[in-house]
Amino acid sequence: MMAKMMKAVVTTGNGGYERLEYKDVPVPELNAGEVLLKVLAAGINNTEINTRLGWYSSSVTESTSAASDDGLTPESSDGGWNKETPFPFIQGTDCCGEVVGLAAGVDKGLLGKRVLVRACMREHGYDNLDNIWMGSDFDGAFAEYVKVPATEVFSVDCDWSDAQLGTIPCAYGTSENMLHRADVKAGDVVLVTGASGGVGSATVQLAKRRGATVIAVAGADKHPQMQPLGADQLLARDADLLALLGEQSVDVIVDNVAGAGFPTMLKLLKRGGRLVSSGAIAGPVVDLDMRDMYLKDVRLIGTTAWDEPVFPNLIAYIENGDIQPLLAAAFPLAEIVAAQQLFLTKQHVGKFVLLPAHEG
């Protein structure tokens, strides 16, 4: 018999770790077209921390590390991805789960399946860029159970652990979407900044899978852990990229760092090059010399809404053994504060994952 209450981490508003409350809440009740998942693993992302801090507000201009000060309060309420964040709510964008409940009319074949959740949902179809995100716009996976539309769960057949699967959805979905939008193909030279993080390490693998030559930029102390990912060249975060690579040396730049290093990125791009981004961990406000953009016919590509092929592609890559998970560490869900604090030190390679206890 399904329990009526569950443990969850409820984020009560913008602020520090005191806003994360681990407590009992009701198990979600299903509406038409939904499934109930027993959460097996939930990945940690910058997203959850940024949303709690209100970093997405236009009033905030610091880097994500500077904004991790518990005293940060956005000056306006536009701190969510699409609108005002729906506090109090349950965060958690990544979810590996088991289907344990079905609304009427949902395919009974899903029951008992181990699945990944497509966290970016295109409510109005793929001809419309409007999107909502589990764990940012509505309750997510930092709980023992979560409900999602049946259309957004994908069964996966592999020998990976639950924790390893929990590293995939947000980081790899975001990465595959960027590479898809930038039309990365065999023979392209691709530069990846922030390559040791969740999205960066995913991008190294996924770009190599497409046949690109990959140059990865990350802290030198992390290079040994990154060797197995297959980058053709590993450069230190503080390296002089222009001196080492030269102007107009790169076809595609995947840059989720931004900040003070952004002007260099455009100088590295070849004529007709593409810069694609889905983040700005070193700071969202950058210097842009328009001449570096228009005189070289450069394309700047922003990505948030995932395109239709992205998530089915990822499931196929996992099942075909084309990619590998990069699990840095797993923590009990109740230890979310310790996990996020360690996450923010940025000493790890890959992803941190939370595991609900499912007591009783």
Short mmCIF file of C-alpha atoms in Angstrom, two decimals:
data_model
loop_
_atom_site.label_atom_id
_atom_site.label_comp_id
_atom_site.label_asym_id
_atom_site.label_seq_id
_atom_site.Cartn_x
_atom_site.Cartn_y
_atom_site.Cartn_z
CA MET A 1 0.00 0.00 0.00
CA MET A 2 1.39 3.40 -1.01
CA ALA A 3 2.38 5.67 1.87
CA LYS A 4 0.51 8.97 2.17
CA MET A 5 3.51 10.94 3.42
CA MET A 6 7.11 11.14 2.23
CA LYS A 7 10.39 12.83 3.07
CA ALA A 8 11.31 15.77 0.87
CA VAL A 9 13.53 18.85 0.82
CA VAL A 10 11.27 21.89 0.57
CA THR A 11 12.87 25.16 -0.56
CA THR A 12 10.93 27.87 1.24
CA GLY A 13 12.25 30.99 -0.51
CA ASN A 14 15.30 32.92 -1.69
CA GLY A 15 18.18 32.74 0.72
CA GLY A 16 20.81 30.50 2.28
CA TYR A 17 20.81 26.90 3.39
CA GLU A 18 18.24 27.68 6.08
CA ARG A 19 15.74 27.75 3.19
CA LEU A 20 16.19 23.99 2.67
CA GLU A 21 13.83 22.09 4.98
CA TYR A 22 13.96 18.29 5.12
CA LYS A 23 10.54 17.26 6.32
CA ASP A 24 7.42 15.15 5.82
CA VAL A 25 5.05 16.21 3.03
CA PRO A 26 2.15 14.46 1.27
CA VAL A 27 2.94 12.05 -1.56
CA PRO A 28 1.79 13.76 -4.80
CA GLU A 29 -1.67 12.88 -6.10
CA LEU A 30 -1.86 12.07 -9.79
CA ASN A 31 -3.80 14.05 -12.36
CA ALA A 32 -4.79 12.79 -15.81
CA GLY A 33 -1.83 11.69 -17.92
CA GLU A 34 0.66 11.54 -15.04
CA VAL A 35 2.82 8.85 -13.47
CA LEU A 36 4.18 8.59 -9.94
CA LEU A 37 7.87 7.82 -9.62
CA LYS A 38 9.76 6.44 -6.67
CA VAL A 39 12.88 8.61 -6.84
CA LEU A 40 15.97 6.40 -6.97
CA ALA A 41 18.54 9.16 -7.51
CA ALA A 42 18.45 12.92 -8.03
CA GLY A 43 21.42 14.86 -9.38
CA ILE A 44 22.64 18.19 -8.01
CA ASN A 45 23.06 21.10 -10.43
CA ASN A 46 23.99 24.78 -10.32
CA THR A 47 20.36 25.30 -11.26
CA GLU A 48 18.96 24.41 -7.85
CA ILE A 49 21.43 26.63 -6.02
CA ASN A 50 20.96 29.52 -8.44
CA THR A 51 17.17 29.31 -8.13
CA ARG A 52 17.31 29.29 -4.32
CA LEU A 53 19.66 32.28 -4.36
CA GLY A 54 17.59 34.15 -6.96
CA TRP A 55 20.58 34.32 -9.33
CA TYR A 56 18.34 34.27 -12.42
CA SER A 57 16.95 37.67 -11.42
CA SER A 58 18.06 40.46 -13.74
CA SER A 59 19.12 42.39 -10.65
CA VAL A 60 21.96 39.93 -9.97
CA THR A 61 25.19 40.35 -11.95
CA GLU A 62 27.72 38.33 -9.92
CA SER A 63 29.20 34.95 -10.80
CA THR A 64 27.45 31.92 -9.34
CA SER A 65 30.30 31.42 -6.85
CA ALA A 66 30.08 35.03 -5.65
CA ALA A 67 26.31 34.72 -5.46
CA SER A 68 26.60 31.67 -3.21
CA ASP A 69 26.98 34.05 -0.28
CA ASP A 70 24.03 33.26 1.98
CA GLY A 71 23.24 36.98 2.20
CA LEU A 72 22.28 37.36 -1.47
CA THR A 73 18.75 38.62 -2.02
CA PRO A 74 17.56 39.54 -5.51
CA GLU A 75 16.16 43.04 -5.84
CA SER A 76 13.31 41.84 -8.03
CA SER A 77 11.10 38.74 -8.04
CA ASP A 78 12.14 37.51 -11.50
CA GLY A 79 14.43 34.90 -9.95
CA GLY A 80 13.00 31.89 -11.77
CA TRP A 81 13.63 30.57 -15.26
CA ASN A 82 10.31 31.69 -16.70
CA LYS A 83 8.54 33.66 -14.00
CA GLU A 84 8.57 34.21 -10.27
CA THR A 85 9.79 31.05 -8.55
CA PRO A 86 6.89 29.05 -7.01
CA PHE A 87 8.10 29.00 -3.38
CA PRO A 88 7.67 26.91 -1.31
CA PHE A 89 8.37 23.97 -3.58
CA ILE A 90 10.55 20.90 -4.04
CA GLN A 91 13.62 21.34 -6.24
CA GLY A 92 15.51 18.62 -8.11
CA THR A 93 15.85 18.72 -11.89
CA ASP A 94 17.57 15.34 -12.40
CA CYS A 95 15.60 12.16 -11.75
CA CYS A 96 16.19 8.46 -12.14
CA GLY A 97 13.09 6.74 -10.82
CA GLU A 98 10.85 3.70 -10.84
CA VAL A 99 7.27 4.02 -12.08
CA VAL A 100 5.07 2.99 -9.13
CA GLY A 101 1.76 4.68 -9.96
CA LEU A 102 -0.29 5.48 -13.06
CA ALA A 103 -3.19 7.82 -13.71
CA ALA A 104 -6.17 6.39 -15.57
CA GLY A 105 -5.45 5.88 -19.25
CA VAL A 106 -1.67 5.78 -18.95
CA ASP A 107 0.11 2.82 -20.56
CA LYS A 108 0.26 0.05 -17.93
CA GLY A 109 3.46 -1.20 -19.51
CA LEU A 110 5.31 1.63 -17.76
CA LEU A 111 4.62 0.22 -14.29
CA GLY A 112 7.81 -1.00 -12.64
CA LYS A 113 10.10 0.47 -15.31
CA ARG A 114 13.32 2.27 -14.36
CA VAL A 115 13.16 5.60 -16.15
CA LEU A 116 14.82 8.95 -16.66
CA VAL A 117 12.72 12.12 -16.68
CA ARG A 118 13.01 14.66 -19.48
CA ALA A 119 13.24 17.66 -17.18
CA CYS A 120 12.71 20.32 -19.87
CA MET A 121 9.11 20.04 -21.04
CA ARG A 122 7.71 21.77 -24.13
CA GLU A 123 4.07 22.12 -23.15
CA HIS A 124 2.99 23.73 -26.43
CA GLY A 125 4.94 21.45 -28.74
CA TYR A 126 8.30 21.67 -30.45
CA ASP A 127 7.32 24.49 -32.80
CA ASN A 128 7.11 26.75 -29.75
CA LEU A 129 10.15 27.53 -27.57
CA ASP A 130 8.07 27.95 -24.40
CA ASN A 131 9.26 25.44 -21.80
CA ILE A 132 8.88 24.48 -18.16
CA TRP A 133 11.36 22.62 -15.99
CA MET A 134 10.84 20.06 -13.29
CA GLY A 135 12.39 21.31 -10.08
CA SER A 136 12.37 24.95 -11.19
CA ASP A 137 8.80 25.61 -12.31
CA PHE A 138 7.08 22.80 -10.38
CA ASP A 139 7.95 20.17 -7.77
CA GLY A 140 10.96 18.04 -8.57
CA ALA A 141 13.00 15.07 -7.42
CA PHE A 142 14.48 16.09 -4.06
CA ALA A 143 11.91 13.80 -2.48
CA GLU A 144 11.02 10.14 -2.10
CA TYR A 145 8.36 10.44 -4.82
CA VAL A 146 7.61 12.80 -7.69
CA LYS A 147 4.83 13.01 -10.27
CA VAL A 148 5.46 13.89 -13.91
CA PRO A 149 3.58 13.69 -17.22
CA ALA A 150 3.80 10.17 -18.65
CA THR A 151 5.08 11.66 -21.92
CA GLU A 152 8.25 12.82 -20.14
CA VAL A 153 9.50 9.48 -18.78
CA PHE A 154 11.86 7.30 -20.82
CA SER A 155 12.63 3.73 -19.81
CA VAL A 156 16.31 2.86 -19.99
CA ASP A 157 17.84 -0.61 -20.26
CA CYS A 158 21.43 -0.64 -19.03
CA ASP A 159 23.64 -1.93 -16.23
CA TRP A 160 24.36 1.49 -14.76
CA SER A 161 23.54 2.09 -11.10
CA ASP A 162 20.68 4.37 -10.10
CA ALA A 163 23.19 6.98 -8.95
CA GLN A 164 25.02 6.85 -12.28
CA LEU A 165 21.76 7.35 -14.19
CA GLY A 166 20.96 10.25 -11.86
CA THR A 167 23.92 12.16 -13.32
CA ILE A 168 22.45 12.25 -16.81
CA PRO A 169 19.26 14.29 -17.46
CA CYS A 170 20.11 17.96 -16.91
CA ALA A 171 23.83 17.94 -17.72
CA TYR A 172 23.73 15.62 -20.71
CA GLY A 173 20.39 16.96 -21.98
CA THR A 174 21.71 20.52 -21.85
CA SER A 175 24.94 19.48 -23.54
CA GLU A 176 23.33 17.44 -26.32
CA ASN A 177 20.92 20.31 -26.96
CA MET A 178 23.80 22.77 -27.38
CA LEU A 179 25.66 20.46 -29.77
CA HIS A 180 22.45 19.80 -31.71
CA ARG A 181 21.66 23.51 -32.07
CA ALA A 182 25.26 24.35 -33.04
CA ASP A 183 25.21 21.51 -35.60
CA VAL A 184 28.47 20.02 -34.34
CA LYS A 185 29.75 17.40 -36.76
CA ALA A 186 32.77 15.30 -37.60
CA GLY A 187 35.82 17.45 -38.33
CA ASP A 188 34.74 20.45 -36.23
CA VAL A 189 37.22 21.80 -33.70
CA VAL A 190 35.23 22.35 -30.50
CA LEU A 191 36.44 24.28 -27.45
CA VAL A 192 34.68 23.46 -24.17
CA THR A 193 35.10 25.81 -21.22
CA GLY A 194 34.33 24.63 -17.68
CA ALA A 195 34.99 21.12 -18.95
CA SER A 196 35.26 19.43 -15.54
CA GLY A 197 31.71 20.29 -14.47
CA GLY A 198 28.58 18.28 -15.13
CA VAL A 199 27.65 19.95 -18.42
CA GLY A 200 31.27 20.41 -19.49
CA SER A 201 32.30 16.80 -18.94
CA ALA A 202 29.16 15.66 -20.76
CA THR A 203 30.00 17.97 -23.67
CA VAL A 204 33.50 16.55 -24.05
CA GLN A 205 32.05 13.05 -24.43
CA LEU A 206 29.14 14.02 -26.66
CA ALA A 207 31.25 16.17 -28.98
CA LYS A 208 33.79 13.35 -29.35
CA ARG A 209 30.92 11.00 -30.11
CA ARG A 210 30.02 13.29 -33.04
CA GLY A 211 33.57 13.03 -34.40
CA ALA A 212 34.77 16.49 -33.35
CA THR A 213 38.27 17.41 -32.23
CA VAL A 214 37.77 18.58 -28.63
CA ILE A 215 39.82 21.08 -26.66
CA ALA A 216 38.80 21.03 -22.99
CA VAL A 217 39.53 23.87 -20.56
CA ALA A 218 39.53 23.05 -16.83
CA GLY A 219 41.64 23.43 -13.71
CA ALA A 220 44.98 21.67 -14.22
CA ASP A 221 44.52 19.65 -11.03
CA LYS A 222 41.46 18.00 -12.61
CA HIS A 223 43.15 16.94 -15.85
CA PRO A 224 44.09 13.42 -14.63
CA GLN A 225 40.43 12.67 -13.83
CA MET A 226 39.38 14.00 -17.21
CA GLN A 227 41.78 11.96 -19.33
CA PRO A 228 39.31 9.06 -19.77
CA LEU A 229 36.74 11.40 -21.36
CA GLY A 230 38.78 11.54 -24.56
CA ALA A 231 39.54 15.23 -25.07
CA ASP A 232 42.19 15.74 -27.75
CA GLN A 233 43.76 18.59 -25.78
CA LEU A 234 43.46 19.61 -22.12
CA LEU A 235 44.25 23.24 -21.26
CA ALA A 236 44.42 24.88 -17.85
CA ARG A 237 41.71 27.30 -16.82
CA ASP A 238 44.25 30.13 -16.48
CA ALA A 239 46.02 29.37 -19.78
CA ASP A 240 46.49 32.08 -22.42
CA LEU A 241 44.17 30.54 -24.99
CA LEU A 242 44.97 33.06 -27.71
CA ALA A 243 48.69 32.40 -27.39
CA LEU A 244 48.26 28.63 -27.35
CA LEU A 245 45.59 28.25 -30.04
CA GLY A 246 45.75 31.44 -32.09
CA GLU A 247 42.97 33.61 -33.45
CA GLN A 248 40.37 31.98 -35.71
CA SER A 249 41.37 28.46 -34.67
CA VAL A 250 38.08 27.01 -33.45
CA ASP A 251 34.81 26.14 -35.24
CA VAL A 252 32.55 25.89 -32.20
CA ILE A 253 32.84 27.13 -28.62
CA VAL A 254 30.62 25.67 -25.91
CA ASP A 255 30.87 28.31 -23.20
CA ASN A 256 28.91 28.08 -19.97
CA VAL A 257 31.54 30.14 -18.14
CA ALA A 258 31.20 33.63 -19.72
CA GLY A 259 32.46 36.34 -17.33
CA ALA A 260 35.72 38.16 -17.98
CA GLY A 261 37.01 35.56 -20.44
CA PHE A 262 34.17 36.00 -22.93
CA PRO A 263 35.93 38.47 -25.30
CA THR A 264 38.68 35.91 -25.93
CA MET A 265 36.09 33.37 -27.05
CA LEU A 266 35.01 35.45 -30.05
CA LYS A 267 38.61 36.03 -31.11
CA LEU A 268 39.23 32.27 -31.13
CA LEU A 269 36.30 31.57 -33.45
CA LYS A 270 36.88 31.10 -37.16
CA ARG A 271 34.82 33.02 -39.67
CA GLY A 272 31.33 31.58 -39.59
CA GLY A 273 32.03 29.99 -36.20
CA ARG A 274 29.38 29.26 -33.60
CA LEU A 275 29.37 30.07 -29.89
CA VAL A 276 26.67 28.24 -27.95
CA SER A 277 25.81 28.71 -24.30
CA SER A 278 23.33 27.65 -21.65
CA GLY A 279 24.92 29.28 -18.63
CA ALA A 280 27.30 31.88 -17.21
CA ILE A 281 28.93 30.60 -14.04
CA ALA A 282 31.69 33.24 -14.05
CA GLY A 283 29.20 36.08 -14.52
CA PRO A 284 26.23 36.81 -16.79
CA VAL A 285 27.28 40.30 -17.89
CA VAL A 286 30.09 40.25 -20.46
CA ASP A 287 32.05 42.58 -22.75
CA LEU A 288 31.16 42.05 -26.40
CA ASP A 289 33.05 43.74 -29.22
CA MET A 290 30.41 43.68 -31.93
CA ARG A 291 33.12 43.78 -34.59
CA ASP A 292 34.33 40.35 -33.48
CA MET A 293 30.82 39.10 -34.08
CA TYR A 294 29.61 40.73 -37.30
CA LEU A 295 32.86 41.04 -39.24
CA LYS A 296 33.44 37.29 -38.84
CA ASP A 297 29.82 36.21 -39.46
CA VAL A 298 29.79 34.56 -36.05
CA ARG A 299 26.62 32.93 -34.72
CA LEU A 300 25.76 33.32 -31.02
CA ILE A 301 23.34 30.58 -29.95
CA GLY A 302 21.44 30.67 -26.68
CA THR A 303 19.86 27.42 -25.50
CA THR A 304 17.40 26.60 -22.77
CA ALA A 305 14.48 24.76 -24.43
CA TRP A 306 15.53 21.22 -25.37
CA ASP A 307 14.75 20.16 -28.93
CA GLU A 308 12.74 17.02 -29.62
CA PRO A 309 15.58 14.63 -30.62
CA VAL A 310 17.74 15.43 -27.59
CA PHE A 311 16.42 13.10 -24.91
CA PRO A 312 15.70 10.08 -27.12
CA ASN A 313 19.27 10.49 -28.41
CA LEU A 314 20.64 10.30 -24.87
CA ILE A 315 18.71 7.14 -24.05
CA ALA A 316 20.13 5.53 -27.19
CA TYR A 317 23.67 6.66 -26.33
CA ILE A 318 23.38 5.06 -22.88
CA GLU A 319 21.92 1.81 -24.15
CA ASN A 320 24.52 1.59 -26.93
CA GLY A 321 27.42 2.24 -24.55
CA ASP A 322 28.42 5.44 -26.35
CA ILE A 323 28.84 7.52 -23.19
CA GLN A 324 29.91 6.93 -19.60
CA PRO A 325 28.58 8.45 -16.38
CA LEU A 326 30.86 10.61 -14.31
CA LEU A 327 29.65 10.22 -10.73
CA ALA A 328 31.72 12.32 -8.33
CA ALA A 329 29.87 11.33 -5.12
CA ALA A 330 26.48 10.28 -3.74
CA PHE A 331 24.85 11.59 -0.56
CA PRO A 332 21.67 10.77 1.37
CA LEU A 333 18.90 13.23 0.51
CA ALA A 334 18.88 14.42 4.13
CA GLU A 335 22.48 15.65 3.66
CA ILE A 336 21.64 18.09 0.86
CA VAL A 337 23.24 21.05 2.62
CA ALA A 338 26.60 19.28 3.00
CA ALA A 339 26.36 18.11 -0.62
CA GLN A 340 25.65 21.60 -1.97
CA GLN A 341 28.40 23.12 0.15
CA LEU A 342 30.92 20.64 -1.24
CA PHE A 343 29.53 21.14 -4.76
CA LEU A 344 30.25 24.87 -4.54
CA THR A 345 33.94 24.28 -3.78
CA LYS A 346 34.18 23.07 -7.42
CA GLN A 347 36.88 20.55 -6.54
CA HIS A 348 35.04 17.61 -8.14
CA VAL A 349 34.79 16.28 -11.68
CA GLY A 350 31.35 15.21 -12.87
CA LYS A 351 28.13 15.16 -10.84
CA PHE A 352 26.93 14.83 -7.23
CA VAL A 353 23.78 12.80 -6.65
CA LEU A 354 21.26 12.60 -3.78
CA LEU A 355 19.70 9.29 -2.75
CA PRO A 356 16.34 9.23 -0.90
CA ALA A 357 16.23 6.82 2.06
CA HIS A 358 12.72 5.39 1.41
CA GLU A 359 12.46 4.45 5.06
CA GLY A 360 9.64 2.07 5.90
#
